XYZ file of C-alpha atoms in Angstrom:
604
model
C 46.001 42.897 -60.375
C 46.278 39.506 -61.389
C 45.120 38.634 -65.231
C 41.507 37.000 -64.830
C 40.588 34.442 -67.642
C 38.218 36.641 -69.892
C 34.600 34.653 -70.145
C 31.525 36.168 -71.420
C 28.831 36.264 -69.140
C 25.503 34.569 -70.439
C 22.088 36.317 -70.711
C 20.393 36.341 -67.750
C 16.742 34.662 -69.136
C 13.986 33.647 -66.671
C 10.556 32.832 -67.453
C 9.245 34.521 -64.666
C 10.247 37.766 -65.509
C 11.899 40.302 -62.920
C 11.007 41.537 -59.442
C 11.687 45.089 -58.102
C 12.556 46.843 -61.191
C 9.277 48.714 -61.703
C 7.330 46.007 -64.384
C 10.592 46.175 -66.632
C 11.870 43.609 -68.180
C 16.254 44.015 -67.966
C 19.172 42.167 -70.162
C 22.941 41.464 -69.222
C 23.186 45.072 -71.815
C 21.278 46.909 -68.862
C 24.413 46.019 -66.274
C 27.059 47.441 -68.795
C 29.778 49.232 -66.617
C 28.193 48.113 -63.152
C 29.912 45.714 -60.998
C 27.667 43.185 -61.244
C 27.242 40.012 -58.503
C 24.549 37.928 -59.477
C 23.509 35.788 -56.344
C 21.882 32.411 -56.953
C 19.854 31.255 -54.250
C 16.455 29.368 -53.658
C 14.164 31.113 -50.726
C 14.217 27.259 -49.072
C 17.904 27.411 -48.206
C 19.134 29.128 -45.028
C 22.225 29.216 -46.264
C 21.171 31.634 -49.153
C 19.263 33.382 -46.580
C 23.056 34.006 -44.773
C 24.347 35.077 -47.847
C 21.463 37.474 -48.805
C 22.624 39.345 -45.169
C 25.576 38.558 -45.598
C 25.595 40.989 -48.916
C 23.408 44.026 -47.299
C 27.070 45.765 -46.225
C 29.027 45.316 -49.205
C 24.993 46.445 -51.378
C 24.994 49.438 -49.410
C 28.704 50.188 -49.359
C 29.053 50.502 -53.213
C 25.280 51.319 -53.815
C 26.807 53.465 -57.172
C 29.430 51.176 -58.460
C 27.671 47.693 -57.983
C 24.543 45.900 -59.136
C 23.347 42.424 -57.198
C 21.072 40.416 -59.136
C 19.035 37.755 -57.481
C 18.822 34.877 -59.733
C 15.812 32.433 -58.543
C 16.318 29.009 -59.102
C 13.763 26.915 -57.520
C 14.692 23.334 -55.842
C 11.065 22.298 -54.703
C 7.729 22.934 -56.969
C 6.039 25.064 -54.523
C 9.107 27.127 -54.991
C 8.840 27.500 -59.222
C 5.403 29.551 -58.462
C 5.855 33.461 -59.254
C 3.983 34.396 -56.402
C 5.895 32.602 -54.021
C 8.466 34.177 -55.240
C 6.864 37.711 -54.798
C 6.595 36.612 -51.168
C 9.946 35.799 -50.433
C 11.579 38.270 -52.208
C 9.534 40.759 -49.390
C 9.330 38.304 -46.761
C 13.859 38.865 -46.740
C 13.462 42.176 -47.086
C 15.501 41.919 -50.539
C 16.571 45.633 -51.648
C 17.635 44.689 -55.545
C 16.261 43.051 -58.720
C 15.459 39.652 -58.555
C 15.150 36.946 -62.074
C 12.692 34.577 -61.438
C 14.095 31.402 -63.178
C 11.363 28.678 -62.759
C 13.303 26.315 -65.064
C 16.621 27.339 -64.038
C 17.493 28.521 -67.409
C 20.210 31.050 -66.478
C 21.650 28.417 -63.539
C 22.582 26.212 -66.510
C 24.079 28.714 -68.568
C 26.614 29.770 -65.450
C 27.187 25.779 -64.948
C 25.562 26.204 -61.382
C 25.969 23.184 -58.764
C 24.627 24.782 -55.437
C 22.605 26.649 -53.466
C 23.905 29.872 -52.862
C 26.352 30.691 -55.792
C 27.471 34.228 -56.144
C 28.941 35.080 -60.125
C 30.926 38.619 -60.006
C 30.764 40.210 -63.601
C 33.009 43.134 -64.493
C 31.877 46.076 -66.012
C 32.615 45.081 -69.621
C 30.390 41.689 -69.015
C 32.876 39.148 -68.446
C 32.800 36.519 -65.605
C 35.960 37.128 -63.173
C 34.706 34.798 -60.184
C 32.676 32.475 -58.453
C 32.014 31.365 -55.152
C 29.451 28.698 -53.829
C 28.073 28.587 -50.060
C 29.040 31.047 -47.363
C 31.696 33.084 -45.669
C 32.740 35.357 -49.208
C 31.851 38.716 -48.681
C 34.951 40.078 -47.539
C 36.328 38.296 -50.732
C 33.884 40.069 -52.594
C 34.239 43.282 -51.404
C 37.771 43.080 -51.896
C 37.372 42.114 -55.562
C 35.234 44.754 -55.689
C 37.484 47.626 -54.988
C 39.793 46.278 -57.429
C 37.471 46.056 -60.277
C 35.962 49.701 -59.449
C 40.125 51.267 -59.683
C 40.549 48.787 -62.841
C 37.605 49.991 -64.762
C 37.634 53.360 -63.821
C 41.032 53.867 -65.441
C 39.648 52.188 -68.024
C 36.944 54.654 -68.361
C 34.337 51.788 -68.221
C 33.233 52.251 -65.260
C 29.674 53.824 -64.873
C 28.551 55.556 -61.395
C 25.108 56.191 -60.319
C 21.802 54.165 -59.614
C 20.859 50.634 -60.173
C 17.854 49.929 -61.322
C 15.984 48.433 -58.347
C 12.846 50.110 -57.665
C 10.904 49.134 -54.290
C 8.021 47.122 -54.108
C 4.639 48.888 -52.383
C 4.718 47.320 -48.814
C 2.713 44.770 -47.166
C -0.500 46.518 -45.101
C -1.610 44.536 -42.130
C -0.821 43.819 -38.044
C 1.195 41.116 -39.363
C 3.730 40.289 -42.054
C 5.256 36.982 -43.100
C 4.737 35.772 -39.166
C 6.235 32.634 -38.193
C 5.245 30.585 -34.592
C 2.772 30.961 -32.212
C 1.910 29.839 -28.657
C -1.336 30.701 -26.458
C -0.402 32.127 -23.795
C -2.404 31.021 -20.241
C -4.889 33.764 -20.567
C -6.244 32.857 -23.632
C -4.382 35.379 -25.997
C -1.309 34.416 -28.877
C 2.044 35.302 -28.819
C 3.187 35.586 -32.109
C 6.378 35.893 -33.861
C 5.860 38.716 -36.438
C 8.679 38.144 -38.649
C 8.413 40.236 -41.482
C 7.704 43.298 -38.604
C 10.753 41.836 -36.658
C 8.969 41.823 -33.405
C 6.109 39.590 -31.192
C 2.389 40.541 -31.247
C 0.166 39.953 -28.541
C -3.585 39.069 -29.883
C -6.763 38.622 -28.335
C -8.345 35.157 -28.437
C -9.839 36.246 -31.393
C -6.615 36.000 -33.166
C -7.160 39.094 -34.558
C -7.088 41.892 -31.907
C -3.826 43.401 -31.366
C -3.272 43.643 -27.472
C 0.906 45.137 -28.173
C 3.546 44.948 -30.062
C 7.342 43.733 -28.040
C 9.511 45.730 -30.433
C 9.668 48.509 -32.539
C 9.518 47.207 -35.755
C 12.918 47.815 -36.693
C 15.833 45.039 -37.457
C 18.548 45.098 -34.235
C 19.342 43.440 -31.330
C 18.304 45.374 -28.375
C 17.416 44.084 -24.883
C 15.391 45.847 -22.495
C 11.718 47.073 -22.334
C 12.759 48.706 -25.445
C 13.890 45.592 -27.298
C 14.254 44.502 -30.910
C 14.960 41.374 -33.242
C 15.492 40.216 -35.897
C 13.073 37.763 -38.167
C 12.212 35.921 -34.919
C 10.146 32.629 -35.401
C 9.611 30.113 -32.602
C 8.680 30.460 -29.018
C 8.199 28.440 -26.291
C 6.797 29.022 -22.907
C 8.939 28.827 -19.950
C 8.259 27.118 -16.733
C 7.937 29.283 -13.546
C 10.747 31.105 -12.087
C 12.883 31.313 -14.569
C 12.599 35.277 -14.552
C 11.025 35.121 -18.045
C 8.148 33.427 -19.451
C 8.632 33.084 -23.210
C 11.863 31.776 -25.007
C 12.529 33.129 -28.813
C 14.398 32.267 -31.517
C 15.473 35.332 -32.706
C 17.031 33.693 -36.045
C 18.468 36.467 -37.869
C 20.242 37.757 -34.522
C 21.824 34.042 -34.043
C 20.277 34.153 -30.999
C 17.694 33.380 -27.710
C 15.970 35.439 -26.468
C 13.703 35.938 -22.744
C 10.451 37.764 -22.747
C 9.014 38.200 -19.451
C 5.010 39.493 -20.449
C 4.658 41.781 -17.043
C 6.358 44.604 -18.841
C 7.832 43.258 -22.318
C 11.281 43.217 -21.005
C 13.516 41.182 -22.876
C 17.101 39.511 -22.347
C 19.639 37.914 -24.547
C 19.783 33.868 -23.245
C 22.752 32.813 -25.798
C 24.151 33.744 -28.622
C 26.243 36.678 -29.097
C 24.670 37.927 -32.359
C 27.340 36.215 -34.730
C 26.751 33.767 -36.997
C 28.375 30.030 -35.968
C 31.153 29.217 -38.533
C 33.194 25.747 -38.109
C 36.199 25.819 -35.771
C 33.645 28.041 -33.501
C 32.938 26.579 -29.930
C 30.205 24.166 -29.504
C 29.500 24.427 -25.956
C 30.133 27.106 -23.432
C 28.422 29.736 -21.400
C 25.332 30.537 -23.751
C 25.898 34.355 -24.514
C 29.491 33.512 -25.434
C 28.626 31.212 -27.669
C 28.171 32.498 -31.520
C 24.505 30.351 -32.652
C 23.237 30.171 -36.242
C 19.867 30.899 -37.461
C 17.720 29.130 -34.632
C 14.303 29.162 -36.038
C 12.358 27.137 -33.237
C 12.926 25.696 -29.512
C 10.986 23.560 -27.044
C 11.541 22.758 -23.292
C 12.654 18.931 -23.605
C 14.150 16.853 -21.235
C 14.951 19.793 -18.602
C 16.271 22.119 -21.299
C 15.454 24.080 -24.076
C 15.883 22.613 -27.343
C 16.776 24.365 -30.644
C 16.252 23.787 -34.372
C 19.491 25.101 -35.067
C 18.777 25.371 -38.932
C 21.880 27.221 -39.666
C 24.097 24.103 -39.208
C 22.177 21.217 -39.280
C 21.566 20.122 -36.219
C 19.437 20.714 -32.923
C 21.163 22.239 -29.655
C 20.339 22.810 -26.224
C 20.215 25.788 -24.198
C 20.198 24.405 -20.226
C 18.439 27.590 -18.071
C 19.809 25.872 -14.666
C 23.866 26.986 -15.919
C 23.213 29.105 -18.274
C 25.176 26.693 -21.000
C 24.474 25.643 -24.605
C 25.463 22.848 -26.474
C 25.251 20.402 -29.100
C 22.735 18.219 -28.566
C 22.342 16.276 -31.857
C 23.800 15.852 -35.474
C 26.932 16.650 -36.988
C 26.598 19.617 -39.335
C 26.072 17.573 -41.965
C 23.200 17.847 -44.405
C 21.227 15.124 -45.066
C 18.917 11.909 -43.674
C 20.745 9.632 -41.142
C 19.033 8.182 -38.226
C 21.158 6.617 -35.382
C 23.077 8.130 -32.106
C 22.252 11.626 -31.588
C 25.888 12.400 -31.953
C 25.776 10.537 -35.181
C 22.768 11.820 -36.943
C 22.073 14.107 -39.933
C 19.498 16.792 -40.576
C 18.559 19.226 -43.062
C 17.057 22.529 -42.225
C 15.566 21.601 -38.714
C 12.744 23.885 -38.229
C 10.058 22.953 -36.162
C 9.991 21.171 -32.783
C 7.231 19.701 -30.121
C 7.097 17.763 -27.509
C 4.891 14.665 -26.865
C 2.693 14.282 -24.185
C 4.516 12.279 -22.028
C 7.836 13.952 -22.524
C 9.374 11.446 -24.467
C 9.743 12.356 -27.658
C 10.703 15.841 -29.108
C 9.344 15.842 -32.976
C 11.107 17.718 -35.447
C 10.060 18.534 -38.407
C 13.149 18.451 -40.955
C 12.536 20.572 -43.599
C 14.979 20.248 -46.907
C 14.442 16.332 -46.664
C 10.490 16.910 -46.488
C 10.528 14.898 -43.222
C 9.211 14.263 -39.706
C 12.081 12.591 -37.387
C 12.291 12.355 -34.169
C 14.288 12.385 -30.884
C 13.944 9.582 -28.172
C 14.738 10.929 -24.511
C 15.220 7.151 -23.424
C 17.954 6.135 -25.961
C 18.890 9.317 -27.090
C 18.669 8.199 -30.601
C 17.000 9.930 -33.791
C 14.285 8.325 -35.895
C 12.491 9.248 -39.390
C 8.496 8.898 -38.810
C 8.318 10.385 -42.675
C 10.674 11.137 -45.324
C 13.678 9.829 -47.502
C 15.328 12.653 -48.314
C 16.944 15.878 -49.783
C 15.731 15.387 -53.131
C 12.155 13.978 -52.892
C 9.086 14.929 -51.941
C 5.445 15.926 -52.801
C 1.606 15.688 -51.578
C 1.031 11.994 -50.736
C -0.718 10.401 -48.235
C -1.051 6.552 -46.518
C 2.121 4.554 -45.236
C 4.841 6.958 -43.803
C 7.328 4.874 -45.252
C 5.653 5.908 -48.712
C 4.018 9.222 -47.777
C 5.430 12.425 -49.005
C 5.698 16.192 -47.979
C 6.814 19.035 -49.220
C 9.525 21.520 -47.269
C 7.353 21.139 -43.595
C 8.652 23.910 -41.340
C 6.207 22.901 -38.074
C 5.174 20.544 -35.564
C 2.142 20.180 -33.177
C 1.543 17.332 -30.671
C -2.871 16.620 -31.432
C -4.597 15.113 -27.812
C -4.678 11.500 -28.818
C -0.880 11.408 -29.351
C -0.507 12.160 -33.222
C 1.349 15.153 -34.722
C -0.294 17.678 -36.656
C 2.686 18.773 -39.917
C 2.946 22.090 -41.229
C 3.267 21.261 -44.345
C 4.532 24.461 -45.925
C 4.943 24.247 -49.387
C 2.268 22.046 -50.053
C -0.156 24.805 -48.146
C -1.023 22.064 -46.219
C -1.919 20.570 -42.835
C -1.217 16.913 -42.805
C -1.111 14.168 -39.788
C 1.018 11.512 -38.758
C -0.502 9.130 -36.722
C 2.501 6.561 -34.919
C -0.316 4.258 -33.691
C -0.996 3.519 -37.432
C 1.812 4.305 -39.314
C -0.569 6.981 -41.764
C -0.046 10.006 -42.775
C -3.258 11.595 -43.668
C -4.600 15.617 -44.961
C -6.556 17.806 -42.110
C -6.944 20.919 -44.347
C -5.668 22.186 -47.668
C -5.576 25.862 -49.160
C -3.318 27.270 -46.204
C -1.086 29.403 -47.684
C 2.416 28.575 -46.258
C 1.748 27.698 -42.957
C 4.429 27.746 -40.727
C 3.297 26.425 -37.525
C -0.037 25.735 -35.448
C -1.786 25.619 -31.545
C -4.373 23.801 -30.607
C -7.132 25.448 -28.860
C -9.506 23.066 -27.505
C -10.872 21.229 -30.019
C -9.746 23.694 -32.999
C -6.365 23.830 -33.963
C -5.343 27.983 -34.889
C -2.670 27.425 -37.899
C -0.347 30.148 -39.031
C -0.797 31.474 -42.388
C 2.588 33.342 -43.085
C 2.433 34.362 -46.358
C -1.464 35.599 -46.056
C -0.288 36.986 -42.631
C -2.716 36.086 -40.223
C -3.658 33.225 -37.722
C -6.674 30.814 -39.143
C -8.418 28.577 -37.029
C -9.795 25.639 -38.223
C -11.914 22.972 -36.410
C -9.896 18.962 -35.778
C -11.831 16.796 -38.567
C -12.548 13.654 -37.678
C -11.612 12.595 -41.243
C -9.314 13.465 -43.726
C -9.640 15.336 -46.562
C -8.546 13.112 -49.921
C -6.094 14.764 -51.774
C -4.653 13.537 -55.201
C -0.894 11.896 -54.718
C 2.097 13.828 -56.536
C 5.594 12.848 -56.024
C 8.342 15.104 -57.384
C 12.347 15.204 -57.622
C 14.431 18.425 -57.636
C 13.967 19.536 -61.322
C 17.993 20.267 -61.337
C 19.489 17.836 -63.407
C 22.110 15.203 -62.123
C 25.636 15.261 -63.380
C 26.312 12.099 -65.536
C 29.389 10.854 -64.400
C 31.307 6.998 -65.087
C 31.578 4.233 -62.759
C 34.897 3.105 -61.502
C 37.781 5.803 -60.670
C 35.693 9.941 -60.736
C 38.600 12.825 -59.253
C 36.671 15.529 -57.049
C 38.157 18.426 -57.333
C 37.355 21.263 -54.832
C 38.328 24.419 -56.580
C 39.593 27.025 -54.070
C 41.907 30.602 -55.000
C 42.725 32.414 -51.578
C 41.316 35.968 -51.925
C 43.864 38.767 -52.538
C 46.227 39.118 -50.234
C 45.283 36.655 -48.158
C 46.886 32.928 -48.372
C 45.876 29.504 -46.814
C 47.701 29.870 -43.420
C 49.490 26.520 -42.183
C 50.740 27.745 -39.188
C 48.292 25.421 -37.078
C 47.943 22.323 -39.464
C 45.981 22.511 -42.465
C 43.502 25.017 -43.144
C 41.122 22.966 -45.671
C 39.105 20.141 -45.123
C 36.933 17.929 -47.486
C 34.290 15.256 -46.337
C 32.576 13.150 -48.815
C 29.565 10.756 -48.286
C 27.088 8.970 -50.658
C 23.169 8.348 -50.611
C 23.192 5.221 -51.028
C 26.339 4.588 -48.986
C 26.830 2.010 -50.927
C 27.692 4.073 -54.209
C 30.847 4.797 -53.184
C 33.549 2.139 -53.110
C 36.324 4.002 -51.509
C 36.624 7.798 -50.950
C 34.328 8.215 -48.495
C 35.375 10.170 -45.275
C 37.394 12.951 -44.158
C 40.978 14.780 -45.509
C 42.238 17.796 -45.758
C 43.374 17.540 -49.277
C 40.406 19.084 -51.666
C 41.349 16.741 -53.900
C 40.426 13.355 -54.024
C 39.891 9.885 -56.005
C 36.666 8.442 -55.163
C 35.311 5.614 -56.970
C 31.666 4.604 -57.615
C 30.207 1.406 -57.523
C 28.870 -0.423 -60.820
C 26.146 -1.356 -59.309
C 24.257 1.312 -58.871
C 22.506 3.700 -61.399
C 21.882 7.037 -59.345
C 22.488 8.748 -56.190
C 23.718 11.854 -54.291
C 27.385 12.759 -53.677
C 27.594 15.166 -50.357
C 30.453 17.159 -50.214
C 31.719 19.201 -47.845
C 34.396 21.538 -48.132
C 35.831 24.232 -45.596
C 39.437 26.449 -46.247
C 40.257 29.549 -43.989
C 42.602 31.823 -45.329
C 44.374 35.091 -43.530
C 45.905 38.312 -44.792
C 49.139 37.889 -46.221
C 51.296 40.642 -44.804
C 53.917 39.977 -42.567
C 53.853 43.753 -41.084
C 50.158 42.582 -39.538
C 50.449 41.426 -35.784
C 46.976 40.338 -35.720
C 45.769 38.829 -39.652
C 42.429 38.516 -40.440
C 41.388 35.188 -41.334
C 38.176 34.047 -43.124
C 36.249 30.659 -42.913
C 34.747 29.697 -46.769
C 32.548 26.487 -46.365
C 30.077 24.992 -48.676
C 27.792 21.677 -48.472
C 26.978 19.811 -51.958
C 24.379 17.275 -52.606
C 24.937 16.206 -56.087
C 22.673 14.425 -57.739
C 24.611 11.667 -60.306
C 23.260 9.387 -62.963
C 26.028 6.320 -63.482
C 26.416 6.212 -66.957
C 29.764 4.443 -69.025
C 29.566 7.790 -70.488
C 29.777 10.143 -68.163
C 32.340 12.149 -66.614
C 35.878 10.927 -65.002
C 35.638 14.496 -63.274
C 33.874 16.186 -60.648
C 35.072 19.887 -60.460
C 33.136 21.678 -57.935
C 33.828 24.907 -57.590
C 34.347 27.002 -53.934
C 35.837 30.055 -54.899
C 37.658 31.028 -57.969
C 37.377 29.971 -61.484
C 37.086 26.659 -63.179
């Protein structure tokens, strides 16, 4: 093995305390001769979401040898509350001990700069890697195996059980559900997330009528089928052979559900998560999808809040194709050409009335956009961006939300916003230009239907469906505008290096046979912050330099390197696609930093 730098690990402190370990309270001392990976994420941020299944193998695999700590570290407010944290931390189904770190405490002390970040710590408590964003399991798991035949020559290795200790489950028809629709009989389909299935209710909203799937996690078609943490749905137009489309997110996939007998078929996706390099358009079950969490028949095909990646797609029944149908993968707030634009997180969709407009409701930059079907442009109706947000009402241009993950289209042409972490439901009116509060004290809702003149909202983290009647006038609401609490990086004007930090796993190598096998694109909010720099290379390191001018901002950075086994006796090498997006937050200061060092996998 190669000699790792030797680094102490900091405590692990949080001032909410510790999930799944039975009430007690554990210290860095507690981990001594466990492998331990401690997993930074924020329950906002698909990406960590990948990650967390991303881990579930490589968790189970070395269930006696390694530890994974889930280290909390909210971006939004509504995120910093304990009990939201209770709920997410069941709502993923996460089998380990979590640190809830409302201040991000602990995510200073391990110099943290993204959402997910996954520390390895050997079993004598030193830090021998990091990795930020996705794609580092295998990585991982090969570290792994080296540190368990390292330490237990060593003798400091220690076998046995970890100290998670399961949480008593959630009672109820429903847990953690996601969309609805009313089907044309009167009852609700629901996506019952946590359950990984669809319930049929009764117009009640309460009754279960059945359940389409077993319950269990898998992808299964069939009158026997399963999913995986489906959320939206969408009714299908006649003779299409099914009558409700699903985003079956944690499957990568679409899914058919014809209600006669709860048969179910696979539309697209091939269960695989969508990595860069992948195909963007092709026959729809060949193509690998990632983390679809709602669709919507627009403009003759079915639309899809591809939150995985950034940007919506389009599944087109008549071919049987998918494609891209807007932005570019990457993460932020640009309005323009479809081809051109930039989301965050797209998770909610609807269609207007006349069919042309599809809303979306954008949910890491706290924002309504939407799509126009006669110039095939995207718009912002409300919302600046990644870092701001809050509870505020009037103007759209100065109204705020909080993480929205739904959409609804109200009768006179306005659009009803889930407005999640706020517990929300807010309105956007276009005719005005307001943004006004229906209803407060929903807890999480992730979506709503109107029925008649009510509109039936769903309350995912109190699992149920609530209806509430329209009101003909708002309810007032104090304003509160927040930023991220994570504290931006101080750097100089003038000349800053960015330097991507990348070490090819072990025995693997970059592989150059096809042209280079990193790339690095840089962008500022305001664009204006950076004077040159901005664009794309395949060099991770770069000179960028930042306008005078300008006190604050965002840097995004995006960085991708594929690396393959290194063996020339293998015909076929394996070959592995790391990627990571970084929104920065800087403060321009003639004191700050001349370097950026941002760290992909290795050590600083």
């Amino acid at each position: 093995m190669a000699t790792r730098a030797r680094v102490r690990a900091p405590e692990l402190v949080g001032k909410g305390g510790w999930l799944n370990t039975g009430d007690k309270d554990l210290s860095l001392a507690d981990f001594r001769g466990k492998i331990l990976i401690l997993d930074f994420w924020t329950f906002c941020c698909i990406n960590c979401l990948h990650v967390l299944d991303e881990l579930r193998e490589l968790e189970e695999k070395h269930r006696d040898t390694v530890v994974i700590v889930g280290v909390h570290s909210p971006k939004f407010v509504h995120e910093a509350d304990h009990q939201a944290v209770v709920d997410a931390v069941a709502r993923y189904e996460v089998h380990h001990p979590v640190l809830d770190d409302p201040e991000l405490v602990t995510w200073k002390q391990y110099a943290v700069r993204a959402w997910p970040t996954l520390v390895v710590v050997d079993p004598e408590g030193y830090v021998v890697a990091q990795h930020a964003g996705e794609g580092h399991a295998h990585a991982i798991a090969r570290l792994v195996e080296e540190l368990e035949a390292e330490h237990a020559a060593k003798g400091t290795l220690r076998r046995g059980d970890g100290p998670y200790v399961a949480p008593e489950p959630v009672a109820g028809d429903l847990k953690f559900p996601g969309k609805a629709v009313r089907l044309p009989d009167g009852h609700y389909l629901v996506a019952d997330s946590g359950h990984h299935s669809l319930v049929e209710l009764a117009e009640d909203g309460e009754t279960v009528v059945r359940r389409i799937g077993d319950g269990e996690r898998g992808f299964t078609d069939g009158t026997a089928p399963r999913f995986s943490e489906p959320q939206g749905l969408a009714l299908a137009p006649e003779g299409l052979g099914y009558d409700v489309v699903v985003a079956d997110t944690v499957n990568h996939a679409l899914r058919g559900v014809r209600l006669s007998d709860g048969s179910v078929t696979t539309l697209a996706g091939t269960g695989r998560q969508w990595w860069q390099g992948s195909p963007t358009s092709g026959p729809a079950t060949g193509v690998d999808l990632s983390s679809p969490w709602d669709v919507a028949f627009f403009d003759g095909r079915v639309w899809i809040a591809m939150a995985g990646v950034h940007q919506l797609w389009a599944y087109d029944p008549a071919d049987g194709t998918v494609a891209v149908a807007a932005g570019t993968t990457n993460e932020g707030l640009v309005d323009g050409p479809v081809a051109e634009a930039w989301f965050a997180q797209p998770s909610g969709l609807a269609v207007s009335a006349d069919g042309g407009k599809l809303w979306v409701a954008d949910s890491e930059t706290s924002a309504v956009r939407w799509v126009s079907r006669e110039t095939q442009s995207v718009h912002t109706a409300v919302g600046t961006g990644l870092f701001d947000f809050g509870h505020r009402d009037g103007a759209a241009d100065q109204a705020l939300l909080q993480h929205p993950l739904g959409v609804t289209v109200l009768p006179d042409g306005s659009v009803a916003i889930a407005d999640t972490y706020n517990h929300a439901l807010r309105r956007f009116d276009p005719a005005t230009g307001e943004v006004s509060t229906l209803a407060t004290d929903l807890r999480e809702p992730s979506g709503a239907v109107l029925v008649d003149d009510d509109i039936v909202v769903v309350e995912s983290a109190r699992h149920r469906l609530t209806r509430l009647r329209l009101p003909e006038e708002a309810v007032r609401v104090d304003a509160v505008a927040h930023r991220t609490q994570r504290a931006a990086t101080e750097v100089a004007p003038g000349t800053l290096r960015l330097d991507v930090v990348f070490q090819a796993p072990t025995g693997q190598k970059l592989d150059e046979r096809y042209g280079p096998s990193t790339r690095l694109l840089v962008s500022s909010t305001p664009p204006e912050l950076l004077v040159s720099g901005a664009g794309a290379d395949s060099d991770l390191t770069r000179e960028l330099v930042l306008s005078d001018q300008h006190t604050e901002g965002v840097l995004h950075v995006s960085a991708m390197a594929a690396s393959c086994d290194d063996d020339p006796e293998i015909e076929y090498p394996a070959c592995h696609v790391h990627q990571q997006d970084w929104g920065v937050p800087v403060k321009i200061t003639p004191t700050g930093a001349t370097r950026l060092p941002l760290v992909l996998a290795g050590l600083e």
